[in-house]
Short mmCIF file of C-alpha atoms in Angstrom, two decimals:
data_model
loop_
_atom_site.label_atom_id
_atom_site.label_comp_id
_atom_site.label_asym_id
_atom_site.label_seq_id
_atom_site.Cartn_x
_atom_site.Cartn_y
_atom_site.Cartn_z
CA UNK A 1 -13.08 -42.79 14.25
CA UNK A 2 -10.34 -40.41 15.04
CA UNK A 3 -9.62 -37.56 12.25
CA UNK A 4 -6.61 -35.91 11.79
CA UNK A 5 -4.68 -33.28 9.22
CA UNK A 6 -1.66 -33.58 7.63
CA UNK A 7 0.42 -31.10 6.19
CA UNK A 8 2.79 -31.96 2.68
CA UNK A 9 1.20 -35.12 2.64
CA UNK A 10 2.29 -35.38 -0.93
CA UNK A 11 5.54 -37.65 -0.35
CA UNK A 12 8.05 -38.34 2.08
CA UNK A 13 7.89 -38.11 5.38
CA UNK A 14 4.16 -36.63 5.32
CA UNK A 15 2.56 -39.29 2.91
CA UNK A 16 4.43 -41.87 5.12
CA UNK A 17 2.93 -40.67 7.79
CA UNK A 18 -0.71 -40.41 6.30
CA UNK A 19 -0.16 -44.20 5.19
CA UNK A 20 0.53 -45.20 9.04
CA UNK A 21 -2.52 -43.30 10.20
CA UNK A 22 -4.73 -44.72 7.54
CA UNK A 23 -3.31 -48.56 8.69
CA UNK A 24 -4.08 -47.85 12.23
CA UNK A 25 -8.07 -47.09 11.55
CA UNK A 26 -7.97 -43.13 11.43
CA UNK A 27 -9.09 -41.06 8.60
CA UNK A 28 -6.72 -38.73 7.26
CA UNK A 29 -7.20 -35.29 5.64
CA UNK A 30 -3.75 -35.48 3.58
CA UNK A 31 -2.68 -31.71 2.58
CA UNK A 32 -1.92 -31.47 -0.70
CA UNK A 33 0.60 -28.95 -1.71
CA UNK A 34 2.34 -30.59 -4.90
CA UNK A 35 -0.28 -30.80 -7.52
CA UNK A 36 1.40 -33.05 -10.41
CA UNK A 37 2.34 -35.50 -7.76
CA UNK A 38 0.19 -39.00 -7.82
CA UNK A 39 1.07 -40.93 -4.91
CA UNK A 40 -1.19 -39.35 -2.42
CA UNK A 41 -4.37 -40.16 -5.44
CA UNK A 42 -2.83 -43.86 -5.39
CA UNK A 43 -3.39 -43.82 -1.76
CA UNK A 44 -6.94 -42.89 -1.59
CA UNK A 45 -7.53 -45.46 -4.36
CA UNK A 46 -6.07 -47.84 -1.19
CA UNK A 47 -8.49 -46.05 1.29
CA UNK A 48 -11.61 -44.42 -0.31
CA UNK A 49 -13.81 -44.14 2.49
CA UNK A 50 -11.26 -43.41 5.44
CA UNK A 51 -8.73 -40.54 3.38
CA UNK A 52 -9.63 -37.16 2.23
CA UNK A 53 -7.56 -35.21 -0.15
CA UNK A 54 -7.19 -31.16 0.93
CA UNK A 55 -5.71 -28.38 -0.64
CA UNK A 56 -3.45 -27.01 1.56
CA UNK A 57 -0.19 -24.30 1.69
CA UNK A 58 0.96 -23.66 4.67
CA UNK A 59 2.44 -20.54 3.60
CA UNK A 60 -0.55 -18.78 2.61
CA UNK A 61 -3.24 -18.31 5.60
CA UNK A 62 -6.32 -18.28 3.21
CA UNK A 63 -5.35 -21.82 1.66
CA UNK A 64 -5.35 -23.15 5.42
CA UNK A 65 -8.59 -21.52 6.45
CA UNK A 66 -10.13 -22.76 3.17
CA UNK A 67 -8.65 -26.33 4.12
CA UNK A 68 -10.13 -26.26 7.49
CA UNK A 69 -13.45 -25.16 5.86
CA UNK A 70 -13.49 -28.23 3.08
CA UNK A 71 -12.17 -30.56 6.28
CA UNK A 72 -15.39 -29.01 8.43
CA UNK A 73 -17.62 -30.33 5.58
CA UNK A 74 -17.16 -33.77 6.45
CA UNK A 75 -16.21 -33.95 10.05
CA UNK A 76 -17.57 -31.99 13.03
CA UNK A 77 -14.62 -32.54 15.30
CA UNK A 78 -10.88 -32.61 14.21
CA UNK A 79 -8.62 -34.68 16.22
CA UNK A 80 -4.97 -33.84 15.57
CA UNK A 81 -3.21 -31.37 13.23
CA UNK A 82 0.40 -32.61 12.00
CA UNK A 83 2.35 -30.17 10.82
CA UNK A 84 5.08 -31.87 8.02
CA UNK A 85 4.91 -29.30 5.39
CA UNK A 86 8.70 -27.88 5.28
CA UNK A 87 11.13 -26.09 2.73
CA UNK A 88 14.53 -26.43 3.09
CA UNK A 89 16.46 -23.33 1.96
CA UNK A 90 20.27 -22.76 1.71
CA UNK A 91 23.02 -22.83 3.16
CA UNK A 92 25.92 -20.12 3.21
CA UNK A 93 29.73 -21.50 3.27
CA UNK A 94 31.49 -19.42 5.22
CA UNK A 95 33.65 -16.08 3.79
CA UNK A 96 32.05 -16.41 0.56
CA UNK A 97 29.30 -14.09 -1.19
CA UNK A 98 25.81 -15.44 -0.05
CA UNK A 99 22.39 -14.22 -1.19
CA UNK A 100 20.06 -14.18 1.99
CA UNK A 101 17.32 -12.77 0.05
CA UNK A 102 15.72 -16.27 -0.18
CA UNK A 103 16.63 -17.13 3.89
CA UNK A 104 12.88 -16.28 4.34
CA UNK A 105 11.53 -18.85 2.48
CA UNK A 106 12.05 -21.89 5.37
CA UNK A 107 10.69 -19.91 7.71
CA UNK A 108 7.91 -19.13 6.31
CA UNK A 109 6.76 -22.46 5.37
CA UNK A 110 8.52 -24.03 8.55
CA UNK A 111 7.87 -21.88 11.11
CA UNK A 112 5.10 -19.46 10.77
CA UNK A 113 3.36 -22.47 8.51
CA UNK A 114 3.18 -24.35 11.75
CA UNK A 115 1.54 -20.84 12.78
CA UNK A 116 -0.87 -20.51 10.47
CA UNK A 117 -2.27 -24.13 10.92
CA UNK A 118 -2.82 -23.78 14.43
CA UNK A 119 -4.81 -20.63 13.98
CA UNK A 120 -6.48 -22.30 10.98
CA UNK A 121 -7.45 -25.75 12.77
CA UNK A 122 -8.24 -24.91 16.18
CA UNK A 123 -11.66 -24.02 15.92
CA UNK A 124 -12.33 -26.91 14.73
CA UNK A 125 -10.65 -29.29 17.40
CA UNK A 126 -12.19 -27.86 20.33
CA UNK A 127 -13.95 -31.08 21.02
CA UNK A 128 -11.19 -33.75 20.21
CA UNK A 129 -8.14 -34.91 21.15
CA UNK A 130 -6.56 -31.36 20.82
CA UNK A 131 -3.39 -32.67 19.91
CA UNK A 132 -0.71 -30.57 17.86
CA UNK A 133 2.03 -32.71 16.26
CA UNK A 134 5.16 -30.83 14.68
CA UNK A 135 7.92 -32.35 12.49
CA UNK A 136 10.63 -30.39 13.83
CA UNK A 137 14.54 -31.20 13.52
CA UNK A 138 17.90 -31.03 15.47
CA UNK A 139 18.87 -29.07 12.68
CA UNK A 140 16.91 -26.30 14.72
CA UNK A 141 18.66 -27.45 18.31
CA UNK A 142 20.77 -24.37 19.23
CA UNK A 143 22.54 -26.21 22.40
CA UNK A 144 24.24 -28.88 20.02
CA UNK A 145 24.28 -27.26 16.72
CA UNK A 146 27.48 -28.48 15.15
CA UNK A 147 27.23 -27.09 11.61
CA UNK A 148 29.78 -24.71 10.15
CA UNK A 149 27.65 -22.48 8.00
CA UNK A 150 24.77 -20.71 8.71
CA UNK A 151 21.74 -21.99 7.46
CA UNK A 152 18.40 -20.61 6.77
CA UNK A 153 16.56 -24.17 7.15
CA UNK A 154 18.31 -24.39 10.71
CA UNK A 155 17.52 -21.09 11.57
CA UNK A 156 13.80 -21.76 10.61
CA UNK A 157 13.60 -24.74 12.59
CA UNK A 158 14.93 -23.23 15.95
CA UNK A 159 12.38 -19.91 15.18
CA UNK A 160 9.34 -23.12 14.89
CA UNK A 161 11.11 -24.29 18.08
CA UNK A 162 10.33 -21.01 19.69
CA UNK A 163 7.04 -20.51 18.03
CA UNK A 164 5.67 -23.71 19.97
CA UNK A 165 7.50 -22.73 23.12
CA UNK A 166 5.37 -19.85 23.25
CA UNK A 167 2.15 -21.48 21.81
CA UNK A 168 2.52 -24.87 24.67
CA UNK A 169 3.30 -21.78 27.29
CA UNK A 170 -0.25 -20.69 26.71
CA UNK A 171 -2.56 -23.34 25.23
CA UNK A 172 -0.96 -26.75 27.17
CA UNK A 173 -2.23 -25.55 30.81
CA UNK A 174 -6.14 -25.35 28.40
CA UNK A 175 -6.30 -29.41 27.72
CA UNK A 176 -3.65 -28.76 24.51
CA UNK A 177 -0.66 -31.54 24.10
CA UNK A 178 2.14 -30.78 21.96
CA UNK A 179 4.35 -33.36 20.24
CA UNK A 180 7.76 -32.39 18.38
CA UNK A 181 9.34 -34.82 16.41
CA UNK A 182 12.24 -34.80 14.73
CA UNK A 183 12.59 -37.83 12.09
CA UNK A 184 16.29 -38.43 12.06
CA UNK A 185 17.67 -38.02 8.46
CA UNK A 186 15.68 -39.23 6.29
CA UNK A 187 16.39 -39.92 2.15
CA UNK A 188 13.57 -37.27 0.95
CA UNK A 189 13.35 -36.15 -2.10
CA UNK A 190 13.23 -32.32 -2.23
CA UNK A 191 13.59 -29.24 -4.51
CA UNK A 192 12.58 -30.97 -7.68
CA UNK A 193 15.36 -34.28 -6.97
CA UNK A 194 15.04 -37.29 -6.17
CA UNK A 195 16.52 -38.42 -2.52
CA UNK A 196 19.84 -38.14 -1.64
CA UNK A 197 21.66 -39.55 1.27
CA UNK A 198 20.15 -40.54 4.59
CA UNK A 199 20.05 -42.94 7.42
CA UNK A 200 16.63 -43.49 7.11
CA UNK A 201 13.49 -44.23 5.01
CA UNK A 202 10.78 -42.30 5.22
CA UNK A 203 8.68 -45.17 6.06
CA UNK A 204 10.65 -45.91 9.04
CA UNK A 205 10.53 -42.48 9.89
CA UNK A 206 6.52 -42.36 10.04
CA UNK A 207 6.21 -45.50 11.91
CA UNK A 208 8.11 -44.27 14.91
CA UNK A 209 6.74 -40.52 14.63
CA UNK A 210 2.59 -41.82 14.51
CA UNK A 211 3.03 -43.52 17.80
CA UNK A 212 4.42 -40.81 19.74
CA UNK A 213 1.80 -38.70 18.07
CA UNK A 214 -1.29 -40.95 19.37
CA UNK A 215 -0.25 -42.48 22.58
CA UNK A 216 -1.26 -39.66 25.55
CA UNK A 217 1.98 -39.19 28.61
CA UNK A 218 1.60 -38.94 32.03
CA UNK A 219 3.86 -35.68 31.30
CA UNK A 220 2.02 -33.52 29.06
CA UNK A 221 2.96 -30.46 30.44
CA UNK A 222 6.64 -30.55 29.32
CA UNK A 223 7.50 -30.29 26.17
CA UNK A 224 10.32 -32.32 24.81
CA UNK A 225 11.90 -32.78 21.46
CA UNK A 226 12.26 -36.43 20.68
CA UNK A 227 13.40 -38.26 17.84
CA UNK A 228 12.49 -41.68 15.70
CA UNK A 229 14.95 -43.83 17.73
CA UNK A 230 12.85 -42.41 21.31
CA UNK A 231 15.93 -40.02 22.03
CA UNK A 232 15.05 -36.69 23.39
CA UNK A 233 16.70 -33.54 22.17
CA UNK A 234 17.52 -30.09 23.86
CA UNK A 235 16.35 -26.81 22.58
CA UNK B 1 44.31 -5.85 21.57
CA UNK B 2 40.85 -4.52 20.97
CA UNK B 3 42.00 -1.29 19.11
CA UNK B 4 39.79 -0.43 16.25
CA UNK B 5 36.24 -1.42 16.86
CA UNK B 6 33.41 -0.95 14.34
CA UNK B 7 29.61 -0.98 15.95
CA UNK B 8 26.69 -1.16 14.07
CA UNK B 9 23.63 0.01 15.22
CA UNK B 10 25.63 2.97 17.57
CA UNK B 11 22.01 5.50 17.73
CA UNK B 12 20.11 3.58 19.84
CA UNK B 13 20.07 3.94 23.97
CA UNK B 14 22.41 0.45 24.05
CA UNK B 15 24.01 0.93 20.77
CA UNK B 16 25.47 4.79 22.21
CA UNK B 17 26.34 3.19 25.82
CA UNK B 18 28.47 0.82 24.35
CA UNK B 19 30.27 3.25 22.14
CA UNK B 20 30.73 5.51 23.94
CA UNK B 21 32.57 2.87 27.22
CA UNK B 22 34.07 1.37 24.25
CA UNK B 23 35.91 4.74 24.00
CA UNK B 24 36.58 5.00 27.38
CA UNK B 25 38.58 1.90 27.10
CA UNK B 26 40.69 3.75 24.89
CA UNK B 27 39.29 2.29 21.80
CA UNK B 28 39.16 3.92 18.22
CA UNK B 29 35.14 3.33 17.35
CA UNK B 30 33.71 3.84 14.31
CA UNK B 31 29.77 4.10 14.61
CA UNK B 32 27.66 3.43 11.77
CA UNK B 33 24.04 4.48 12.27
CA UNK B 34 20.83 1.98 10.53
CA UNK B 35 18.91 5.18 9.83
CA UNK B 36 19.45 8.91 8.77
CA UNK B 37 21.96 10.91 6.65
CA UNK B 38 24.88 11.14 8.53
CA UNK B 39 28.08 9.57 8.18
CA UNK B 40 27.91 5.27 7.47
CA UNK B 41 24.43 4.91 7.20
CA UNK B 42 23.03 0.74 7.07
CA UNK B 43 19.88 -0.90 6.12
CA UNK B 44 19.73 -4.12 7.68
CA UNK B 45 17.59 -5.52 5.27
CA UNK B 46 19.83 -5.14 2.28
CA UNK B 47 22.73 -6.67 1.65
CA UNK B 48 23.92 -4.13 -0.67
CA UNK B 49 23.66 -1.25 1.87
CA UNK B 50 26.05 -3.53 4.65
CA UNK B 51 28.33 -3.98 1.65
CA UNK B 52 28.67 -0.09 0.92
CA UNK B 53 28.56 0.75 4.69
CA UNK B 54 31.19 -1.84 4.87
CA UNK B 55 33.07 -0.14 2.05
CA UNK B 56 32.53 3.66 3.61
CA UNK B 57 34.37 1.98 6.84
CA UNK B 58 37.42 0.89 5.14
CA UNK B 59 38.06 4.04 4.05
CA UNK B 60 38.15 5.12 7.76
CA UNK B 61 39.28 2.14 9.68
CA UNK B 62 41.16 -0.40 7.02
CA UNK B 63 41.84 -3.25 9.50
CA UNK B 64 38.79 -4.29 11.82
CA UNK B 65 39.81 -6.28 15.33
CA UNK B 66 36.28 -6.29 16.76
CA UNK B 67 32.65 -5.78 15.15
CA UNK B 68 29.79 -4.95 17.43
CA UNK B 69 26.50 -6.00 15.58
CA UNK B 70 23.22 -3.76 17.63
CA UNK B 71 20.28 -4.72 15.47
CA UNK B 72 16.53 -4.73 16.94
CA UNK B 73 14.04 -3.64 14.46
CA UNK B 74 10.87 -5.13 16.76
CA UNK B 75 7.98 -3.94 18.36
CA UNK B 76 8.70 -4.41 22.14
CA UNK B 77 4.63 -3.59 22.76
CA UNK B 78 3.49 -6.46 20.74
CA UNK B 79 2.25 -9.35 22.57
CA UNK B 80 0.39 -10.57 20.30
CA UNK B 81 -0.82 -14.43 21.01
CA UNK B 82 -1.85 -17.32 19.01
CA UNK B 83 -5.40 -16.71 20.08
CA UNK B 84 -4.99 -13.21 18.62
CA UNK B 85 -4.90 -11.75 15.29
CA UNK B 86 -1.21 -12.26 13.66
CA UNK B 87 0.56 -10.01 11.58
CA UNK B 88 2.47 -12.73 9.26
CA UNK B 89 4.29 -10.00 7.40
CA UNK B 90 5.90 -7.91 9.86
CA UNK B 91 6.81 -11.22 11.67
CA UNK B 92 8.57 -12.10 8.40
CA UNK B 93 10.35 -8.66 8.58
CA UNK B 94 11.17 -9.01 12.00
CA UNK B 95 13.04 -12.11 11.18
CA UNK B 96 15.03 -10.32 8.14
CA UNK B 97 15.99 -7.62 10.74
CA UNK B 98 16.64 -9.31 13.53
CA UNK B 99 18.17 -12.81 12.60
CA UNK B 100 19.30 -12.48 9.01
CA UNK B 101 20.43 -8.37 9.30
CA UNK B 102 23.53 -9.22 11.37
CA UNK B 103 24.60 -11.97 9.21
CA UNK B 104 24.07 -9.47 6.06
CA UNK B 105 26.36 -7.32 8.64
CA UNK B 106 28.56 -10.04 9.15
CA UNK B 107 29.22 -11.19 5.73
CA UNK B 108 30.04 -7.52 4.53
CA UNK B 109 32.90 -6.60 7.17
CA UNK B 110 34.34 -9.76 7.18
CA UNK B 111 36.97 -9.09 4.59
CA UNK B 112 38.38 -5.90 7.36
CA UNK B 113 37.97 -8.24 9.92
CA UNK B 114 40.40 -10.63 8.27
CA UNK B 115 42.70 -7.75 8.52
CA UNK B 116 42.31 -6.89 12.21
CA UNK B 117 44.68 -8.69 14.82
CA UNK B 118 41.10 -9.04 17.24
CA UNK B 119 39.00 -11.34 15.54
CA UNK B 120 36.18 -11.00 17.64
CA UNK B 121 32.88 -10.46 16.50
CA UNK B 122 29.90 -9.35 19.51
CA UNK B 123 26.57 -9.38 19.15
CA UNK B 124 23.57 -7.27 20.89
CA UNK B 125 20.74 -9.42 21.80
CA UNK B 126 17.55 -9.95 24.11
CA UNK B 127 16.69 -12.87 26.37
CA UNK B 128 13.84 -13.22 24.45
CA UNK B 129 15.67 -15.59 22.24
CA UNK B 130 16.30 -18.01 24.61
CA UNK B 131 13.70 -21.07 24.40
CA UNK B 132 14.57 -22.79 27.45
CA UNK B 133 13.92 -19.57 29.74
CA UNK B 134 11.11 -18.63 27.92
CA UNK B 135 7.38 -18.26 30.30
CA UNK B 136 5.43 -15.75 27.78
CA UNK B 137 2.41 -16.47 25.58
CA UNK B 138 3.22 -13.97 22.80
CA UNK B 139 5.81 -11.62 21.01
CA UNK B 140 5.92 -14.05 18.23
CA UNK B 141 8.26 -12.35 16.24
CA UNK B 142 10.78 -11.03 18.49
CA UNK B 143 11.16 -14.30 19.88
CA UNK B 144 11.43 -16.29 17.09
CA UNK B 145 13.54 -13.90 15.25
CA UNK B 146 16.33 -13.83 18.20
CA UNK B 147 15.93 -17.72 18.86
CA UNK B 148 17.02 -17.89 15.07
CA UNK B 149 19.46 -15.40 15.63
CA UNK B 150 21.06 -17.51 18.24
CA UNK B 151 21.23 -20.32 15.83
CA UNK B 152 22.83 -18.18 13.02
CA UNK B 153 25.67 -17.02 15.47
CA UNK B 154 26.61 -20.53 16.57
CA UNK B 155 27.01 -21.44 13.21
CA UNK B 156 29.22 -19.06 12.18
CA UNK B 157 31.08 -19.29 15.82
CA UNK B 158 31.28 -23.35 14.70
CA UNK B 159 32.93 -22.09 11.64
CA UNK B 160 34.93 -19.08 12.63
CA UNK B 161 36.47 -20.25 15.95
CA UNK B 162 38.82 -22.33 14.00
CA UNK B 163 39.80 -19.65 12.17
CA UNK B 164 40.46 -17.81 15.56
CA UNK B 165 38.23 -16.06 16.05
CA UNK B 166 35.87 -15.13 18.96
CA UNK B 167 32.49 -14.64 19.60
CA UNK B 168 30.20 -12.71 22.06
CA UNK B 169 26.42 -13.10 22.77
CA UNK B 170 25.36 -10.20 25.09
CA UNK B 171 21.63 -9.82 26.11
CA UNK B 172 20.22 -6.01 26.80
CA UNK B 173 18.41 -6.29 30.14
CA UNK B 174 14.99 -4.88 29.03
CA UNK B 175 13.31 -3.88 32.33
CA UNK B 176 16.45 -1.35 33.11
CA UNK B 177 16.20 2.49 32.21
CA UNK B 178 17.39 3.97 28.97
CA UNK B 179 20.69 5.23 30.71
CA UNK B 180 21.35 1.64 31.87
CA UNK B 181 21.23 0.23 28.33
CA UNK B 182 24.28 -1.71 26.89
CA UNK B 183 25.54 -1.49 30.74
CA UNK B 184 28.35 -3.96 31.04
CA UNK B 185 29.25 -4.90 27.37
CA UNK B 186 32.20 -3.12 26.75
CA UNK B 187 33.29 -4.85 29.92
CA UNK B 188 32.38 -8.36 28.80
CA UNK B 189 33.02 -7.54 24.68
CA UNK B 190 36.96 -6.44 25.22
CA UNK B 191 38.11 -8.88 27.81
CA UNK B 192 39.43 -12.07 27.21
CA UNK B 193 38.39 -15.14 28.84
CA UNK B 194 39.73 -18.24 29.98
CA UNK B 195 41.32 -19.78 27.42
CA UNK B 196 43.94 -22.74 28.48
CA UNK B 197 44.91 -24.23 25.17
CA UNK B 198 46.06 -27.72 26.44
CA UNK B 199 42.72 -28.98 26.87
CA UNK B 200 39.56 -28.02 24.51
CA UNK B 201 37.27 -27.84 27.28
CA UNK B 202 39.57 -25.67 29.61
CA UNK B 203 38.09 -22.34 27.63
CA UNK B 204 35.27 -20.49 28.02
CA UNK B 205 36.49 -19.37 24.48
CA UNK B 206 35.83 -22.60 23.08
CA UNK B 207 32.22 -22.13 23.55
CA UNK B 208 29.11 -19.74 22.15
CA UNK B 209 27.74 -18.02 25.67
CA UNK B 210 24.35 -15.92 25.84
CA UNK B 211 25.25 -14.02 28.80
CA UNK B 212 23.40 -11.11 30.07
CA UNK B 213 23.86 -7.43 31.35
CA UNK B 214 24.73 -8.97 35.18
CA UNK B 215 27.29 -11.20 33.21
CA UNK B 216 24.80 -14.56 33.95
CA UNK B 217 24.71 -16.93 31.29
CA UNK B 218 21.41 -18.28 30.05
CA UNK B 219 20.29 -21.31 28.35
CA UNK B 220 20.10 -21.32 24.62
#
């Protein structure tokens, strides 16, 4: 049975995703960051013996390393890593007063969060697939931005962008393949409220984004951007 | 006309080169320094300091037509990989500096820009922000922190080229000698490019360039 780890598996996008994985035979560890949250306990009621529910924040490096210790409990070889977990930050209208002491925040979680899990994981999927699966955005896509005010989620997603540039320059050519998604716009619910706008559910979002992360290409060693209607995206 | 130019981040080999051609070019420069005790003195990572450093320049220079923005608080020996111990906190700072310093710089003069007849706004970069020419393993957070940069800028170009402004990207070449630094941008900061306003896509002014110190422009 393939095994893989998912980060802010508590709703959305990543608990979408954790329910496709779980339908298609694998056994998920679902990261938990959001601890009043129920739906990821209602899925385990749905799959007790193939779903594992992990403490995980990707902002902190001990919470991942303990993660990848309670995850090494159960399974000797890790499969995949998906990296979901994201915070979205603020945006500054232009001309107008603008605190960016909180622009941090999305990168942190976004960017060096995809970091940190990498680091955390990789030990333990030396054996396995060695796959590393990123929800990323056009929102970070520097060659087609078309926004008018600078935002810190943006800016987070091109810095992950460059993060796994740098990580697929090194660890692709060692048996590593990289996939970066990015899931259209999805209605998530974020910050505390519920979903607003959105072209897509998250549903619909996972079940295009779990076969790109499975199915192996003939053309590994690129790495492209693509998105949940099987468009690819520039950097 | 490119008459009263404000850089920030003038003490540094780049920062001083550019100055100093600036002046050459017959340009009134005010130079505000990111550390010590003399004259405008700013701390990228507050956005209180850019405001009073901001304030200290109006006194001196009222009207702003172009702002050079110089900012590079990384370590250019750090190579660090993802198979090597990471230092999550300066990578964070490195980011503050970096990406969100010039918009902190940005935001703060933007009220004497308004005032200036330029309206052009240049920023000092590195090539290592670019992810499509990017071959290196490590340098996390100089990398990251430009790429996001680059982001920033083209939002605010999306937003401010209405307004008519314009922008400049310029990347130091990092391999050439201290006296070489900042070689070429007053060239490519003051003059104007093509800019045929029949047809949006008959301007070179119409559109964000990272170009570097041999006036090649490079993928974002």
């Amino acid at each position: 049975m393939k095994t893989v780890f998912v980060t802010g598996a508590d709703r959305n996008i990543g608990l979408e995703i954790s329910r496709e994985f779980l339908r298609r035979g694998w056994f998920v560890y679902a990261g938990r960051y959001i601890m009043d949250l129920g739906y990821l306990d209602e899925l385990k009621a749905e799959y007790p013996e193939t779903m594992q529910i992990v403490d995980a924040d990707v902002a902190s490096m001990e919470s991942l390393k303990a993660a990848a210790e309670a995850v090494k409990q159960t399974t000797g070889t890790l499969d995949m890593v998906v990296h979901n977990a994201a915070a979205f930050g603020d945006h500054a209208p232009n001309a107008q007063a603008v605190d960016f002491s909180r622009f941090w925040i999305p990168y942190n979680v976004n960017a060096l969060g995809a970091m940190r899990l990498v680091q955390a994981f990789m030990p333990l999927m030396q054996q396995g697939m060695k796959r590393l699966c990123f929800v990323s955005s056009e929102a970070g896509v520097v060659s087609v931005a078309h926004r008018t005010e600078v935002s810190s989620y943006c800016m987070s997603k091109t810095a992950l962008n460059m993060a796994l540039r740098l990580m697929f320059n090194q660890l692709q050519p060692e048996g590593w393949t990289f996939r970066l998604f990015h899931p259209g716009w999805v209605r998530s619910a974020k910050d505390g409220r519920p979903a607003r706008g959105g072209k897509f559910e998250p549903w619909e979002a996972a079940a295009s984004a779990v076969p790109q992360f499975i199915e192996d290409r003939e053309w590994e060693d690129r790495m492209v951007l693509i998105d949940n209607e099987d468009a690819a995206w520039p950097f | 006309m490119m008459k009263n130019v404000v850089i920030v981040g003038a003490g540094d080999a780049a920062g001083a080169r550019i100055a100093a051609d600036l002046e050459k070019r017959n340009c009134t420069v005010v130079r505000v320094m990111l550390q010590g005790e003399q004259g405008v003195v700013l701390d990228p990572l507050s956005q209180e300091s850019a405001k009073a450093a901001a304030e200290a320049v109006e006194k001196l220079m009222p009207a702003v037509d172009m702002l050079v923005v110089n900012l590079d608080g990384t370590d250019a020996s750090d190579n660090a990989t993802i198979l090597d111990e990471l230092d999550y906190q300066d990578m964070i700072r490195a980011y503050e500096y970096n990406a969100v310093g010039p918009m902190r710089v940005l935001y703060a003069f933007r009220p004497l820009l308004d005032r200036g007849e330029g309206k052009r706004v240049c920023f000092v970069t590195t090539a290592e922000g670019s992810n499509h020419a990017c071959y290196e393993f490590g340098g996390f957070g100089r990398h990251m922190s430009k790429a996001a940069l680059n982001m920033a800028v083209n939002q605010e170009f999306n937003g401010m080229r209405p307004e008519g402004y314009t922008m400049r990207m310029y990347c130091k070449d990092l391999a050439s000698p201290a006296e070489k630094q900042g070689a070429y941008a007053a060239e490519y900061f003051l003059r104007n490019r093509s800019n045929e306003i029949e047809s949006y896509k008959h301007s070179d002014e119409n559109r964000l360039v990272l170009r570097d110190a041999y006036a090649r422009e490079l993928p974002w």
